Each structure stands twice: as structure tokens, then as C-alpha cells.
Amino acid sequence: MDSWVIFFLKDSWKTTLLLAYQSLGVVYGDLSISPLYVYKSTFAEDIHHSETNEEIFGVLSFVFWTLTLVPLFKYVFIVLRADDNGEGGTFALYSLICRHAKVSLLPNRQVADEALSTYKLENSPETKNSSKVKMVLENHKSLHVALLILVLLGTCMVIGDGLLTPAISVFSAVSGLELSMSKDHHQYAVIPITCFILVCLFALQHYGTHRVGFFFAPIVLAWLLCISALGLYNIFHWNPHVYQALSPSYMIRFLKKTRKGGWMSLGGILLCITGSEAMFADLGHFSYAAIQIAFTFLVYPALILAYMGQAAFLSKHHHTIHKIGFYVSVPVSLHLATESVRWPVLTVAILASVVGSQAIISGTFSIINQSQSLGCFPRVKVIHTSEKIHGQIYIPEINWMLMILCIAVTIGFRDIKHMGNASGLAVMAVMLVTTCLTSLVIILCWHKPPLVALCFLLFFGSIELLYFSASLIKFLEGAWLPILLALFLVTVMFVWHYATVKKYEYDLHNKVSLEWLLALGPSLGIARVPGIGLVFTDLTSGVPANFSRFVTNLPAFHRILVFVCIKSVPVPFVPPAERYLVGRVGPATHRSYRCIVRYGYRDVHQDVDSFESELVSRLADFIRYDWYKNHGVVDTCNEDDGSRSGASSSECRLAVIGTIAFSGPPAFEIEDSVEPASVSVGFPTVNSLTDVIEMEPVGVVERRVRFALDDESETDMRSEMEVRLQEELHDLYEAQQAGTAFILGHSHVRAKQGSSFFKRLAINFGYNFLRRNCRGADVSLKVPPASLLEVGMVYIV
């Protein structure tokens, strides 16, 4: 036994170390290239390097403690633990908060969602104070809106970082040419070369990270080893006593001497932690241990050595003819030919800047996709570039917009100072949002005393606010760009989300009763035509108004009618076996069903072809299950249950239909539990065993029943109802052969009379402009035009 344990531990450590190595190219590209521009941006104008070295040593002390407190203590040891089923980022924190407190503004929430295996809650008991905080949050809708705006603000700043990081990274790396060219030639060479590299970078995005990602980690590793070696050389060669500057006393001396200029220069110092958020945002691609090991034992020491080496060089070069920067500290000779060292360093720096830019661009695509999944961003085309690696996506519209804006920033600013001011403000805004959300997670999810969360908020928040204020004061010197971009994007996202919620509320108040649907028949001139009709709606119950409008104008609908609701759940992933909630709408003879398809905010949505075949397969499994259930095996659908759950007696409860193979032969068992009840049935007529879970109403005593049918009972039921079962399955497969029609609403939204000016502006102009110019629902769902039926609807909200 001991040998097996040792083997398992060795294997897990090998996997962790491999993930740590792979994380270098994805997570740490942006953070590792910060030595290229931190000192240059810090000493741009506000302070000047003097012979006393108080300025350079003070900046080194600030850099050391900032790197130690924020990325190491805050992210590696605290924030990374606030994961959502292994996922990180702004939406992961928001998702955790929404599951532990009813603060979500997503309208179509169901109790059944809480039974998802990924919808796990912390088991720690709530404290009295945490319950009070939870109650205050839940009882004030204004706090719900404020929390959403905070999340959207953090999201927009990440997008802004995705615009600014490629510009400043590539520009800083290419700026190394200034040491090998005359000033005139350098002036006209750096901008075109930078723009050319940026165009190539964005043009290659559609190939996907996995095509070129295999050499990302070696590039970043080579870069980290390079800056470590240069740092060590400069420390021992120029000033071995530079380590003394790590004392916090040098920060106090620095601020005493430089005063306002020193405070304003913090906007450059904070660039040393750009990319720290990536450790949390990309947590789902790796693991907590892998990211912790890579940063603690490689990235952090390499960065500290790099900054100390630059400071050691500058402490002995007060009147260098060149501007302060990274390449000045690169030795021109190591007993070798002149310039032999700088060119390889320049090459590795440019490659590392491209890798860092690639990581933040991919992160921008990912967070926009998450925003779209939660109804907070207009629909855009999402292309999954890898079938094997989850989460690698490409969004064409966003890619080309980012490229144009990135080139515009490069040409417009033309220097690291303005780019650094803009990038610094975006970075600190994201970190402030993360700090605020993590404080809520500490109270609501970890059930710690509010005093602990307050200490976390005050300690790290005060550090970040200090840096944020230093960036904000430089509003006219570049910091206006992320603010302007964030205001624009927050407005777009909030207007889209607000209109989406209002549309849902309109559908909810104008839905048609099931009795109306069941009354439709030949007596009213309604015909049933061959095929499957998929009516897409946001409603999880009832008949949507767009279907009644469809039947009113065209008195016919398909032989098999399925009301499909594709909804997002505040979890990162929904297991495929728990994705489909299926139920009947009316009696079996009506051939109408409801199917709710649930996705997490990081899930890959299916193509329409695979979705159609998958849906038919799930309907067939449900029909078999329902046939057994209604004929003496399990009786769980009656009028009493329907009334208790608030649903009509004509619509049975929904069942989760998935494919989970049981280990061994199914046996009969009943277990009482406090979790939502379910019925797990192994079908002898299905090729693979199927898991079916029927959701009970809230407050009902729940049971889990698992059984196997014996030969005698199976024979009795077959002789009694086999014909009707086969008829229903035959109708389903025959309708599939006849073709599938996708019935979607084509909406126009108008603000109701008497609405405020801002609401009319947001709805009548803002939302409708976005709706006309973004992807339609048919494009997002990849519906074939030949199978599309659109129903015009006017929403008065």
C-alpha cells in the first residue's frame, strides 16, 4: 500500500511541476516583462536620479514591497483560494457571491439549479455577523445593482488592459533599438516596427494559442533566466550592497525628499505588478499549487533580481547619456565583442513581450465571452480554436477592434510615460475590484467574521488606493484613456443587461397559459405539420407570447413541439449529464415538451447540428423514463405536486436527463436527504445506462430512489403500454427525419410612455442600436437560414 501511495504522490508532483512550467507562458508573460518599463516610466518626469541614490533606492524598496505584498501575499496566499470550482477571475468571485446570497440580477433562476454538482456551497456554519451582512445585501436591490456595476467596471478595466498591455510591452521591447541607432533613425523606426509586430500578433489570433503555445513557456523561462543573470551580474559588478535598499526605511526617505513628485511617480512603480491578476484569472487552466510554485520559486526571485540589478547599475551611473531604462543596464561586453549581449537580449525581450501580449488578448476574449454568457454584453461570434483544450477562443470583431485601438494608442502616445499612466490605472482598478469582491467572499462564502474581511479590505485596499490615486492624478497624461473606455463599455454592458432583464419580465407577464395551448386543435383550424418545432424562449415555464403570435398569424405548428430555454447558471461549468432539464407540456398525446439547457459561464456552447441530435436523444430518453414512471414504477407527477410547486397541473416537473453509467447492476435503494430529490433509473431498453433526476419542489421531503426492473414487471408493462411508447418514439424519430424548424423572436424594444429621459435614451436608441449592429440570436445559435422562422415582437418595457 505504501508503495502505491508513494507512486501516486510522485505522479501528482510531476503533474504539478509540469503545470507550473506550462503556466509560465500563459500566466506570467505580462508580469515578467515589467522590468522593461518600470524604471523608465517612474523616472519619466516627476523625479530625477541624483548622486545620493535616495531616489533609485527608494523606488527599489517600493518595487520590492509592492511585489511582496500584492502578488505574493494577496494573490498567491489569499485570493487564489477564492476559486469557483477551480475557476478564477472577476466573474468567479461574483458567481460565488450570487450563490451564497440572493444578489443576482439574472431573472430565470430556478431551484433546480442548486442541485447541480458544481453548485456547491461552503459547509461552514454562518456566523451571526455574516448573516447580518447577507441580509443587508439581499434586502436592498440598489446594492445588487451596485455590485453588478462593480463587476462590470472590473471587466471593462480588464478589456482596457488587453488594449494597453500589447502596446506598452512591444513598444518597450522595441525601444532597445535606441542604443544601436542614431536618434533620427530611432525616432522613425520604433513606431513602424512596433505597429508591424502588433498587426502580426493580432492577425495570428485566429489560429489559436494552442498552435504556437508550445514554445511560449520556453520563451518566458529564457527571459526570466536572462533577467536573473543580468541582475546578478550588475549586483556583483556594480554595487553588492544594493540589498540594503530593500529596507522599508528607504521608502520613507524617498517620500520625504521627493514629496509630491515621489507620490506622482508611484504611477510608474505600480507597473511592476501588471499581470498579477492573470494568476487568478487563469487559475482554471492550471491549479493552485502549480501557480503558487511557479511564482514563489521562479518568477518572484527573477523579478527581484532584475530590479535590484538595474538599481545597482544606476547607483553607479548618475550621468549616463542615455535615458534610464532596462537596456542601459545590459552590459555591452562580457570580455566579448561589443553589442554581442544586447542583441540576444533584445530578441528575447521582443519575443517575451509578444507572449505577454498574447496572454492578455486571450484573457480579454475569455472575459467578453463570460460577459456575453451572463447577458451583460451584446452577442458576438465566438470561435473555439481548440477541440481538446477548453477555453481557447477567438472573437473576430473584438480582435480587430483591439488591433485598431492598440495601433492608435501606439501612434498617438508615442512614449512609455503616457502608456504607463493609462495601463497603471487600468491595472489598479481591476485589483481594487478584486479586493472588494474577495472581502465579500470572506464573509459570505468562508463565513469569517466581518472584522477579518475589513482588515483585508483596509490593508490591501489602502495600498491599491495609494497607487490608484497616483495614476488618477495623471488624468491628462494618458490616464484618461482607460477611464473613457471603461465608461463607454460599462454603459454598453449595463444598457444591454438592463434591456435583457426587462424583456424577460415582459415575457413573464405576457406568457400564455398552458390551457390555451392545449385547447388549440382542429376545431379552431389549427393544423399539426410534420417535423420538429423548436421554440426558443427565455422562460423556464409557460408558453411564450411570441409562440401565440406565431400561431395567430400562421394557424399551424409542428407535430413535435419543444419549448427550448438556453440559460446561464452562475457556475463555471455544468456537467453534460446535468445539462438537460426535460418535461412534458400537457398530456403525452399532445407531443409537446419543455427543454431547459443549462450552461456555465465558461462552458462551450454546442453547434446546432450536435445540439439537435443531442436534444432528440434526450427527448427519447425522457419518453422512456416517463413511460415507466407513469405506469406504476414511480409515481411523481400529479396534480398535488404541481400545485405545491406553483406550476400548472398540465405541466409535470422537469427531469434532468444525462448519461451516467452506474457501476455494477442497479439496485433498489431509498435514502432520505436534505438535497433535492431525484429518481435515478437504469433503462434496460437504452443502449447506455441513463441517469434521470426529477426535481422536487422546495420544502418537500426529498427521497432518492434507484431501482431495477425485474423480468416479470417488465413483461407486464410491455404487454400493456409498449404500443403507446413505440408510437411516441416513432413520432419523434419520424419528425426528426421530416426536419427541424427553429422559431425565434425578432424583437424591437420601446420604452413605455412616461418613462424618464435616460430610460428612453437607453432603450429606444442605445439598446436598439446595439441589437441592430451585433450578431442576431440565429447567428449566435448557428441556425441554418433555411430552417429559421422569425416572429416579430414589440416589447414595451
GROMACS .gro file of C-alpha atoms in nm, residues 627-628 684-685 713-723 725-726:
model
   17
  627TRP     CA    1  -4.345   0.577  -1.968
  628TYR     CA    2  -4.206   0.376  -1.675
  684PRO     CA    3  -3.293  -0.186  -1.994
  685THR     CA    4  -3.413  -0.059  -2.334
  713SER     CA    5  -4.287  -0.649  -1.415
  714GLU     CA    6  -4.113  -0.553  -1.738
  715THR     CA    7  -4.318  -0.810  -1.933
  716ASP     CA    8  -4.646  -0.692  -1.777
  717MET     CA    9  -4.580  -0.329  -1.867
  718ARG     CA   10  -4.462  -0.411  -2.216
  719SER     CA   11  -4.778  -0.604  -2.286
  720GLU     CA   12  -4.987  -0.313  -2.158
  721MET     CA   13  -4.822   0.003  -2.293
  722GLU     CA   14  -4.549  -0.093  -2.542
  723VAL     CA   15  -4.759   0.022  -2.835
  725LEU     CA   16  -4.443   0.408  -2.609
  726GLN     CA   17  -4.334   0.294  -2.954
   0.00000   0.00000   0.00000
